[in-house]
XYZ file of C-alpha atoms in Angstrom:
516
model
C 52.625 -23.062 -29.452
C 49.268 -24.308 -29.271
C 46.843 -22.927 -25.931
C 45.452 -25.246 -23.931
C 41.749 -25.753 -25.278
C 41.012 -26.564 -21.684
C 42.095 -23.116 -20.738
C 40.037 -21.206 -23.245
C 37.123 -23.438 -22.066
C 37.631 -22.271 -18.583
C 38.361 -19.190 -19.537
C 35.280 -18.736 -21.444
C 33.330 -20.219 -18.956
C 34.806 -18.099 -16.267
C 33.930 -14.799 -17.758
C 30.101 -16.422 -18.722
C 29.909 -16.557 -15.094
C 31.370 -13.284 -13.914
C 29.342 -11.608 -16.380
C 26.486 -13.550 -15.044
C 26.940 -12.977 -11.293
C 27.673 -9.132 -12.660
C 24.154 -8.787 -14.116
C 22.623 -10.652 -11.120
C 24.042 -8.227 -8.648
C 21.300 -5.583 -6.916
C 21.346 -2.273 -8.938
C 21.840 0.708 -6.996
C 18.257 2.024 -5.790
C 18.882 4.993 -8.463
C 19.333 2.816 -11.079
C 16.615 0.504 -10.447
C 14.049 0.069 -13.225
C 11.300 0.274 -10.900
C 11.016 2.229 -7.577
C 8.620 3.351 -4.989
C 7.830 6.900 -5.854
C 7.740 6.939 -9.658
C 5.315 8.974 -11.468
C 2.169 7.570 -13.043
C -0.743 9.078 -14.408
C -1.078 8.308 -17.642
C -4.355 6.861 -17.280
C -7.668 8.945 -17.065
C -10.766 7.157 -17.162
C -12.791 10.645 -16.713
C -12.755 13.629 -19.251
C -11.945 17.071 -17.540
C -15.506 17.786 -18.281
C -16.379 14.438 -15.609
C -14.269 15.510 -13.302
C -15.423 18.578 -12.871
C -19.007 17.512 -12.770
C -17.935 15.003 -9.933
C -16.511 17.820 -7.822
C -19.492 20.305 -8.245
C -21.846 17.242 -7.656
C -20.252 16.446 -4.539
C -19.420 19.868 -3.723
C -24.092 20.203 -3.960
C -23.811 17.122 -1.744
C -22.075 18.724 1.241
C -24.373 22.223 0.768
C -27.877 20.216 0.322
C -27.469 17.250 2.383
C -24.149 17.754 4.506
C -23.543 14.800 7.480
C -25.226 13.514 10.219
C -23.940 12.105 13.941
C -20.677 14.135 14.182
C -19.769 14.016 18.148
C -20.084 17.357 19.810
C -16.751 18.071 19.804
C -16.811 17.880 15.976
C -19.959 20.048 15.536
C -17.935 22.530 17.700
C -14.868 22.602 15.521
C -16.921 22.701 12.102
C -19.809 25.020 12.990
C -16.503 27.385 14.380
C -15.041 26.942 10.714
C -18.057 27.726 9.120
C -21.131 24.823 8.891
C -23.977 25.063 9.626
C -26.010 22.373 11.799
C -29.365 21.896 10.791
C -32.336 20.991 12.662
C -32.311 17.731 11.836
C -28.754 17.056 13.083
C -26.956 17.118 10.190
C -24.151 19.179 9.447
C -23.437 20.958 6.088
C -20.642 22.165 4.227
C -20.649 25.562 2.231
C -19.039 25.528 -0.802
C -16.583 28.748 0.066
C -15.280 27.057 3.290
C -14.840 23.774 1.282
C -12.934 25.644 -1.501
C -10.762 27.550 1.456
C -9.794 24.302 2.851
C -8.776 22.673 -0.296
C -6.892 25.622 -1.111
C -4.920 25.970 1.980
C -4.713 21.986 2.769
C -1.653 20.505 3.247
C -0.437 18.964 -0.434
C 2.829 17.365 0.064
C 2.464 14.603 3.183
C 5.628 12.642 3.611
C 5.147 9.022 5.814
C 7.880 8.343 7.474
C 9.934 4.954 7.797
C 11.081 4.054 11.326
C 14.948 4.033 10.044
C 15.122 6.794 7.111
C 15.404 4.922 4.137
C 12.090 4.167 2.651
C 10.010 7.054 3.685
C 7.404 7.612 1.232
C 6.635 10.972 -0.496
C 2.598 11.688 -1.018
C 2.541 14.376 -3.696
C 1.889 14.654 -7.678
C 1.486 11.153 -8.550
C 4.047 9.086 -6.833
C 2.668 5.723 -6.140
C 3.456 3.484 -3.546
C 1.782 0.049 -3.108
C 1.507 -1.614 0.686
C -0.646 -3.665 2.818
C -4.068 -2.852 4.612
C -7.375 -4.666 5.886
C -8.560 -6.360 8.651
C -9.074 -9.638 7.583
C -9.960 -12.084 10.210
C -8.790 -15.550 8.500
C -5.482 -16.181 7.484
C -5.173 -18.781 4.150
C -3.687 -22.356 4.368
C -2.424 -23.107 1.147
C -1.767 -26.652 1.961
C -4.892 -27.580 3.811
C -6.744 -25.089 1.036
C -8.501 -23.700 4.538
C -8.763 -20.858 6.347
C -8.879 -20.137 10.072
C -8.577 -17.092 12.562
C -5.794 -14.778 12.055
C -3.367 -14.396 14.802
C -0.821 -12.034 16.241
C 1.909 -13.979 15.163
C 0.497 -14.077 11.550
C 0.427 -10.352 11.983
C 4.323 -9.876 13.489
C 5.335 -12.264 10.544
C 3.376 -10.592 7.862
C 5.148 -7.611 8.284
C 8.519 -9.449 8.942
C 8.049 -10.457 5.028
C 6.985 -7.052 3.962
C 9.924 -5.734 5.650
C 12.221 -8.129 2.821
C 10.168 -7.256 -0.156
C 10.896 -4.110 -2.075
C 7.836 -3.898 -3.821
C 6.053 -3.516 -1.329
C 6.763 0.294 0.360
C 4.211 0.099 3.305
C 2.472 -1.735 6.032
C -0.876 -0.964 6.982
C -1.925 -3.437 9.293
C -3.851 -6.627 6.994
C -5.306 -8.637 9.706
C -6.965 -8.344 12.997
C -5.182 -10.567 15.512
C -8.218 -12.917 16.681
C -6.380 -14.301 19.520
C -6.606 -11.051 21.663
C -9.853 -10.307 23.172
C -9.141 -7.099 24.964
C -9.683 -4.154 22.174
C -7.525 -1.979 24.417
C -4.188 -5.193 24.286
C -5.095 -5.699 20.234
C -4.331 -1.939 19.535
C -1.335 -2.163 21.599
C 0.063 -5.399 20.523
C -1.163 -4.465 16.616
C 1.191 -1.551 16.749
C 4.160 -3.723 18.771
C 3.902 -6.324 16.535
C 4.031 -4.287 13.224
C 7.152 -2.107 14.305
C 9.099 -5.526 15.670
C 8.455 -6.221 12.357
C 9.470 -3.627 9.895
C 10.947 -0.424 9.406
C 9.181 0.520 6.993
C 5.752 3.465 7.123
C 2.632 1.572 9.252
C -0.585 2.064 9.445
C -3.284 1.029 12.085
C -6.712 1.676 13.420
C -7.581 2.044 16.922
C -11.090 1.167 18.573
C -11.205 3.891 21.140
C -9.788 7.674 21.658
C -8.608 6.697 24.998
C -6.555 3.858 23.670
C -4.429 6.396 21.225
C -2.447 7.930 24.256
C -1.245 4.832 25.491
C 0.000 3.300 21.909
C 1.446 6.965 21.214
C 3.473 6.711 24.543
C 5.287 3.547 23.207
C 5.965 5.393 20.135
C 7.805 7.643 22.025
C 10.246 4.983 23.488
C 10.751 3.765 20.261
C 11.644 6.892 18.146
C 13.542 8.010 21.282
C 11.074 10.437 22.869
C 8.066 12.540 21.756
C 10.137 15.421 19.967
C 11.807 12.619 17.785
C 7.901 10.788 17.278
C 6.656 14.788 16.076
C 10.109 14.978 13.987
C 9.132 11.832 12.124
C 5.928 9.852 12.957
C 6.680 6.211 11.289
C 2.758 5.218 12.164
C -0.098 6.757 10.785
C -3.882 6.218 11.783
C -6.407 4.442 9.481
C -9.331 6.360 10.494
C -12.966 5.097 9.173
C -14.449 8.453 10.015
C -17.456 7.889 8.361
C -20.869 5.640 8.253
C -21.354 5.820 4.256
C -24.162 6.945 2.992
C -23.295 10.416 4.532
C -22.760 9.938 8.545
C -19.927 10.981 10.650
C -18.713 7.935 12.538
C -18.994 9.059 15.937
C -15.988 6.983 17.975
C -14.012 7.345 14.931
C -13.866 11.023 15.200
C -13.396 11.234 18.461
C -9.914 8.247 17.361
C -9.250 10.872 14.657
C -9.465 13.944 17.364
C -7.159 12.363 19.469
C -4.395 11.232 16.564
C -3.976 15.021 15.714
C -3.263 16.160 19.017
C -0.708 13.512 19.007
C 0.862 14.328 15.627
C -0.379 11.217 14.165
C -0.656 11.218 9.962
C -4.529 10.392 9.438
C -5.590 8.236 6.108
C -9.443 9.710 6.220
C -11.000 6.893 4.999
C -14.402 6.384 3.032
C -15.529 2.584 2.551
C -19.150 2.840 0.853
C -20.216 -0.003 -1.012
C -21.580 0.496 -4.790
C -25.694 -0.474 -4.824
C -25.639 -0.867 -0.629
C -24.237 2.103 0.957
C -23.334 3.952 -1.901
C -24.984 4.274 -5.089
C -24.445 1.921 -7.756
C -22.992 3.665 -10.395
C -19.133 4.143 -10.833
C -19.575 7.724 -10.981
C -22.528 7.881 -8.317
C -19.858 5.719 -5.995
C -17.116 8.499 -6.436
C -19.889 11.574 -5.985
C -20.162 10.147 -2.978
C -16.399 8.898 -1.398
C -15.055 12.390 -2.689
C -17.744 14.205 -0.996
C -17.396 12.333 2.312
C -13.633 12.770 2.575
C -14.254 16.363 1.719
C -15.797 17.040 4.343
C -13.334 15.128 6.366
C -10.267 17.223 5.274
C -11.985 20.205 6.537
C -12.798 18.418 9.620
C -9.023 17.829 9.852
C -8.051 21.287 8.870
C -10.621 22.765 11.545
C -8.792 21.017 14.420
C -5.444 21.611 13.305
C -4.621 23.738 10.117
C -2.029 21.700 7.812
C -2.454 18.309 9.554
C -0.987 15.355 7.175
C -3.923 13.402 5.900
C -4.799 11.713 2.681
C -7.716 11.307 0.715
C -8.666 8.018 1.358
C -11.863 7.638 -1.265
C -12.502 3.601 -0.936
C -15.501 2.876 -2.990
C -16.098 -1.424 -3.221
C -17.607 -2.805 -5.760
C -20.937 -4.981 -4.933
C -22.204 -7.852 -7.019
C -25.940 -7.158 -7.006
C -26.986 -10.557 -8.120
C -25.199 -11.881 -4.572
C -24.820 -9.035 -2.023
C -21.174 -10.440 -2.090
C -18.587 -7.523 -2.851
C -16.633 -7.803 -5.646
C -12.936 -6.508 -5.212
C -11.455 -8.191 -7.838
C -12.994 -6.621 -10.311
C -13.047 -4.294 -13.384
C -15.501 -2.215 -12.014
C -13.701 -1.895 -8.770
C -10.280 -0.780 -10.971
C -12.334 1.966 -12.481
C -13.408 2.972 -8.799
C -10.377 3.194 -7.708
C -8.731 4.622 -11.042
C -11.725 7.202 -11.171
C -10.892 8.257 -7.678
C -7.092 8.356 -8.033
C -7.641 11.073 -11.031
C -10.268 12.961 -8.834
C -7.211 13.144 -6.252
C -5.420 14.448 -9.011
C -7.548 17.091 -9.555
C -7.478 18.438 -5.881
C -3.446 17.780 -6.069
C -3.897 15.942 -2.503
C -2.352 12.903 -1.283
C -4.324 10.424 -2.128
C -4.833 6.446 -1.098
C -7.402 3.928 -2.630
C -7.957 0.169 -2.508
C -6.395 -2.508 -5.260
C -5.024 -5.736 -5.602
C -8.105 -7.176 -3.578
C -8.829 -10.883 -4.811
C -12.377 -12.445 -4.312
C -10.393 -16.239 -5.404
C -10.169 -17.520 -2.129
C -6.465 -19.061 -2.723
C -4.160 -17.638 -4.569
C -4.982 -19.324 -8.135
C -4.921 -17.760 -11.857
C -8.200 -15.692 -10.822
C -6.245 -14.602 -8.176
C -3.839 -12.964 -10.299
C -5.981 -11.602 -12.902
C -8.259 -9.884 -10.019
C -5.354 -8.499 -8.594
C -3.184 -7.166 -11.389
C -5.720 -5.667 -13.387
C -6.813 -2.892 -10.481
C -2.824 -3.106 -9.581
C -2.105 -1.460 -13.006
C -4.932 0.755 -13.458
C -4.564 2.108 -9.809
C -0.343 2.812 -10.691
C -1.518 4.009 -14.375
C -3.481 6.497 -12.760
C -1.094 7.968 -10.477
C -2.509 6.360 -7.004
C -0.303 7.567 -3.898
C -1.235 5.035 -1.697
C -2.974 1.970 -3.724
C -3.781 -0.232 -0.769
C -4.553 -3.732 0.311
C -2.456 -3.993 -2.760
C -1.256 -8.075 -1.993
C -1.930 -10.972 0.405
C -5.758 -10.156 0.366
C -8.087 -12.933 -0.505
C -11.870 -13.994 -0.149
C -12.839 -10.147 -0.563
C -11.216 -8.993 2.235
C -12.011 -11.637 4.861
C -8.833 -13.611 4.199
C -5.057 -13.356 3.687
C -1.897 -14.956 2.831
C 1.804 -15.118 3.368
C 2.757 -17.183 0.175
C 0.111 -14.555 -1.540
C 1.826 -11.867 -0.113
C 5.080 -12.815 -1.849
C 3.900 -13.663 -5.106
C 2.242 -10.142 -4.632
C 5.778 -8.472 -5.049
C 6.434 -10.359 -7.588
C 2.957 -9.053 -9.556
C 3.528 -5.332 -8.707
C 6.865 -5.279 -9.543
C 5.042 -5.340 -13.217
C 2.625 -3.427 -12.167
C 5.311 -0.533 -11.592
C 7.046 -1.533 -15.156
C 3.423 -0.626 -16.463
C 3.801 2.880 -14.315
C 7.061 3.854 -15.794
C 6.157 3.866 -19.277
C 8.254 3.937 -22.200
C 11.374 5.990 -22.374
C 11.484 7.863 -25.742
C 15.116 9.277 -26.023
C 17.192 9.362 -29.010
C 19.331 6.649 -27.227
C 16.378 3.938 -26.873
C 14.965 4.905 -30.225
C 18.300 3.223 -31.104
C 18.717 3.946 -34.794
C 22.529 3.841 -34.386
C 22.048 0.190 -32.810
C 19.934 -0.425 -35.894
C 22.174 0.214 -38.404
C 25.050 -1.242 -36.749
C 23.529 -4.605 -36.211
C 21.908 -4.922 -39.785
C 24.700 -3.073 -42.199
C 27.339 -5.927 -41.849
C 26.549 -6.702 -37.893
C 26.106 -9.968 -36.673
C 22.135 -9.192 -37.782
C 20.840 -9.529 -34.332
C 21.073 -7.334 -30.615
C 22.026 -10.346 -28.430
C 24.790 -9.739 -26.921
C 25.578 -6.109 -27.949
C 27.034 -3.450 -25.942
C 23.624 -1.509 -25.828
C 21.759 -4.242 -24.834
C 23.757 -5.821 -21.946
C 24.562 -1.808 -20.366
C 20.513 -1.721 -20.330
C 19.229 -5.515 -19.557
C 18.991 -4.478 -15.743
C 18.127 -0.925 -16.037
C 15.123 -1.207 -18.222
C 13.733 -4.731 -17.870
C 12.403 -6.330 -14.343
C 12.875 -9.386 -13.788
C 10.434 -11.802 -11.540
C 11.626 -13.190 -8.381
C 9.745 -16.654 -8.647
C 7.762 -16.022 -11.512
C 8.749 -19.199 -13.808
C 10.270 -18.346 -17.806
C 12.060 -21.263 -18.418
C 11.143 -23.551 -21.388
C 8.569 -26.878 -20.466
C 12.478 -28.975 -20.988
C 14.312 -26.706 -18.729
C 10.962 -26.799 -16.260
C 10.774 -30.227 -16.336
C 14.647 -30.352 -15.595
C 14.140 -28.326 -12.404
C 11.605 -30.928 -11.204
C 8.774 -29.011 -12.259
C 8.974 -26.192 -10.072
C 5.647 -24.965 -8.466
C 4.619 -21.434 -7.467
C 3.155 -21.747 -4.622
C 6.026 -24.098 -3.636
C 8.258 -21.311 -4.168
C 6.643 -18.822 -2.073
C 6.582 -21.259 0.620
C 10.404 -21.861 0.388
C 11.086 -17.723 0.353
C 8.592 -17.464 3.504
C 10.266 -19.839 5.365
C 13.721 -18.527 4.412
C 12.493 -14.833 5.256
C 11.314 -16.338 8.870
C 14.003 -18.543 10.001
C 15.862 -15.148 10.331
C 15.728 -12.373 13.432
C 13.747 -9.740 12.032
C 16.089 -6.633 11.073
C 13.654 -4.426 12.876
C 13.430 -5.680 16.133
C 13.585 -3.568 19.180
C 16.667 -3.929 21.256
C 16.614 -6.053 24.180
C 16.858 -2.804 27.033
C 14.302 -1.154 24.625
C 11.924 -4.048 24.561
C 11.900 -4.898 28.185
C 10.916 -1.712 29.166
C 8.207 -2.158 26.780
C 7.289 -5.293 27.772
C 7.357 -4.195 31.786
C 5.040 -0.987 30.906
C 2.369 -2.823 28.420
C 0.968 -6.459 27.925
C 2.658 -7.698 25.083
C 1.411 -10.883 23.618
C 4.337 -11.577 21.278
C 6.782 -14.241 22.159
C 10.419 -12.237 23.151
């Protein structure tokens, strides 16, 4: 009897599509081809013999010129670990006690995630990529315009972050211009970030005495302040210095105040290559390593073991313009050249990629941010911030920008894993199968379909389809895209709201701005 071609067709065609929907499902997180966490560090830009100059160079630095304009209570706690204030002010390090604190500083710093399941672990050279800034202009890709950032820009931002896996953290990437009051825009910054996500925050506050306020609503969140200590989900952003070489005064006094509230501190040095720093790469990174040197032991002389990381930020300047220039290949070797120097001290470590000058999120968008992307993973970056969404050098960001941004690290982080060399993927015995009387080519093969999804990522909106099959789609646009998964990512509650008896409370104790 003869089958039924229609069944075979169906047949066929039913186990194309089960095989299909099979290779679409999401991978276990173990199994993933990319993760937050993995190991990088295969790129050095400096030779042992740099890196060694860099730290004795900076390690002069502290000795012979030290920091000026630490607040009293500072001076106090570094002159009682062992500086010395001058008589001109300024403060300076010895090398012994900088040595002591680098070898007793605290090496491993994990950053907690509100709900337990991305927490992110600062040690060897596990990257993570995330948000950060405080851009004050929030990109219209339609209009091609920009105009003030708001709080609800802010809640959403981190609403999308929330849904994208390539991106493991959320340091706050805007200032919300619609709130006046520095004391409400703390407050509501922090509200609107952890109504938005679960996963680690960061933020910056203006004031010390705002920090006890904000660190009370912590508490009801986590569900009191032994549960906050247990696991502290927000960390502090803390600019505690005036580059070239100044303690920012406020800042420490912000930074202070965060300890004795067991809040993680990012110490974080911004100079500016041929402004406030000097203008060489390695003059630049002298100069961030020695300033956050002397903030770890600041750190460590208030409170022994505090989480912090090494937040060396060194921007690139065009010196033609005055106009900064974070989207570029000097600013990759910055941060690359700082991520090994972090290395070297084995501390946790953060620096700045992924910035784009482009002012909409265009092809120089994407070469500007993926080049400083990969070289920041490559080098084994813990934190590589500011990492998507950030446009205009800073000043600007976007929500489409944003998503294509997952899209961009996600092959960023293919770049960090490297190449597996195993006796398995050097796949001789696939060789010889497929050539000595095989079908003479790997599609379809046992080998290849068990690995398509474990070793090959595969972009979310990024477009591989031939110009017929594009043109068969209607010419799908990118942008156009990332518009569609924004509004599909906010037409839903957010997963991380607060619950309603939660949130009133909240509400009835501080002025939230956010719609309920």
């Amino acid at each position: 009897m003869t089958a039924d071609p229609t069944i075979r067709t169906n047949l066929r065609s039913g186990g194309r599509a089960a095989r299909r929907a099979a290779r679409a499902a999401p991978l276990d997180r173990a199994l993933r081809p990319i993760r937050p966490g993995m190991s990088g560090g295969a790129y050095s830009p400096l030779s042992q013999a740099d890196v060694e100059k860099i730290h004795h160079t900076a390690l002069d630095a502290l000795e012979r010129i030290g920091l000026a304009d630490a607040p009293q209570s500072g001076i106090d706690s570094l002159t009682a670990a062992g500086c010395t204030l001058g008589n001109d002010g300024r403060l300076r390090f010895p090398r012994a006690l900088v040595e002591d604190t680098l070898a007793r500083a605290n090496r491993s710093v994990t950053l907690f995630s509100r709900d337990g399941q991305t927490d992110l672990n600062l040690s060897g050279t596990r990257v993570h990529y995330g948000t950060a800034g405080a851009a004050v202009h929030m990109v219209d890709v339609d209009g091609r315009a920009y105009r003030e950032s708001t709080l609800q820009d802010l809640h959403d931002a981190a609403r999308i972050c929330d849904a994208l896996d390539n991106i493991h953290f959320v340091q706050r990437p805007m200032v919300a211009r619609d709130i006046t009051d520095s004391r409400e825009l703390d407050l509501n910054t922090i509200y609107a970030c952890c109504s938005g996500t679960f996963k680690h925050i960061g933020t910056s506050f203006t004031d010390a005495s705002f920090v006890a306020p904000a660190v009370e609503m912590l508490h009801m969140i986590a569900g009191g302040e032994e549960k906050w200590r247990e696991r502290p989900f927000v960390s502090n952003s803390n600019c505690f210095v005036v580059p070239p070489m100044k303690f920012a005064t406020e800042s420490c006094l912000v930074m202070e105040e965060c300890i004795r509230h067991g809040v993680p501190v990012l110490l974080l040095s911004a100079g500016m290559a041929g402004a406030t720093a000097p203008s060489t790469i390695a003059g630049a990174i002298v100069q961030a390593v020695a300033e956050c040197l002397a903030g770890l032991v600041y750190v460590n002389a208030v409170s022994p073991g505090h989480p912090a990381i090494f937040g060396t930020w060194p921007f690139g300047l065009d010196l033609r313009t005055g106009a900064m220039t974070g989207g570029s290949g000097e600013q990759a070797l910055l941060t690359a050249g700082c991520a090994q120097m972090h290395r070297f001290y084995g501390l946790p470590g953060g620096a700045a990629a992924g910035i784009a000058d482009a002012k909409l999120p265009d092809m120089q968008a994407g070469w500007e941010q993926m080049c400083s992307n990969v070289m920041a993973g490559l080098s084994g970056l813990n934190m590589v911030y500011e990492a998507a969404g950030m446009h205009a050098s800073l000043l600007g960001f976007c929500h489409e920008s944003l998503i294509l941004g997952d899209d961009l690290i996600g092959q960023a982080l293919r770049c960090v894993r490297g190449i597996e060399v195993t006796d398995e993927t050097l796949a001789l015995d696939q060789i010889a199968e497929v050539c000595l009387g095989g079908s003479g080519h790997y599609l379809g093969t046992a080998q290849t379909l068990s690995r398509m999804q474990a070793d090959h990522v595969y972009p979310t909106l990024g477009d591989r389809t031939s110009p017929k099959e594009w043109e068969e789609k209607g010419k799908p646009d990118l942008l156009h895209k990332a518009r569609e998964r924004k509004e599909e990512i906010l037409s839903r509650r957010s997963p991380a709201r607060l619950p309603p008896d939660l949130d009133r409370v909240i509400r009835e104790r501080f002025p939230i701005h956010l719609p309920s």
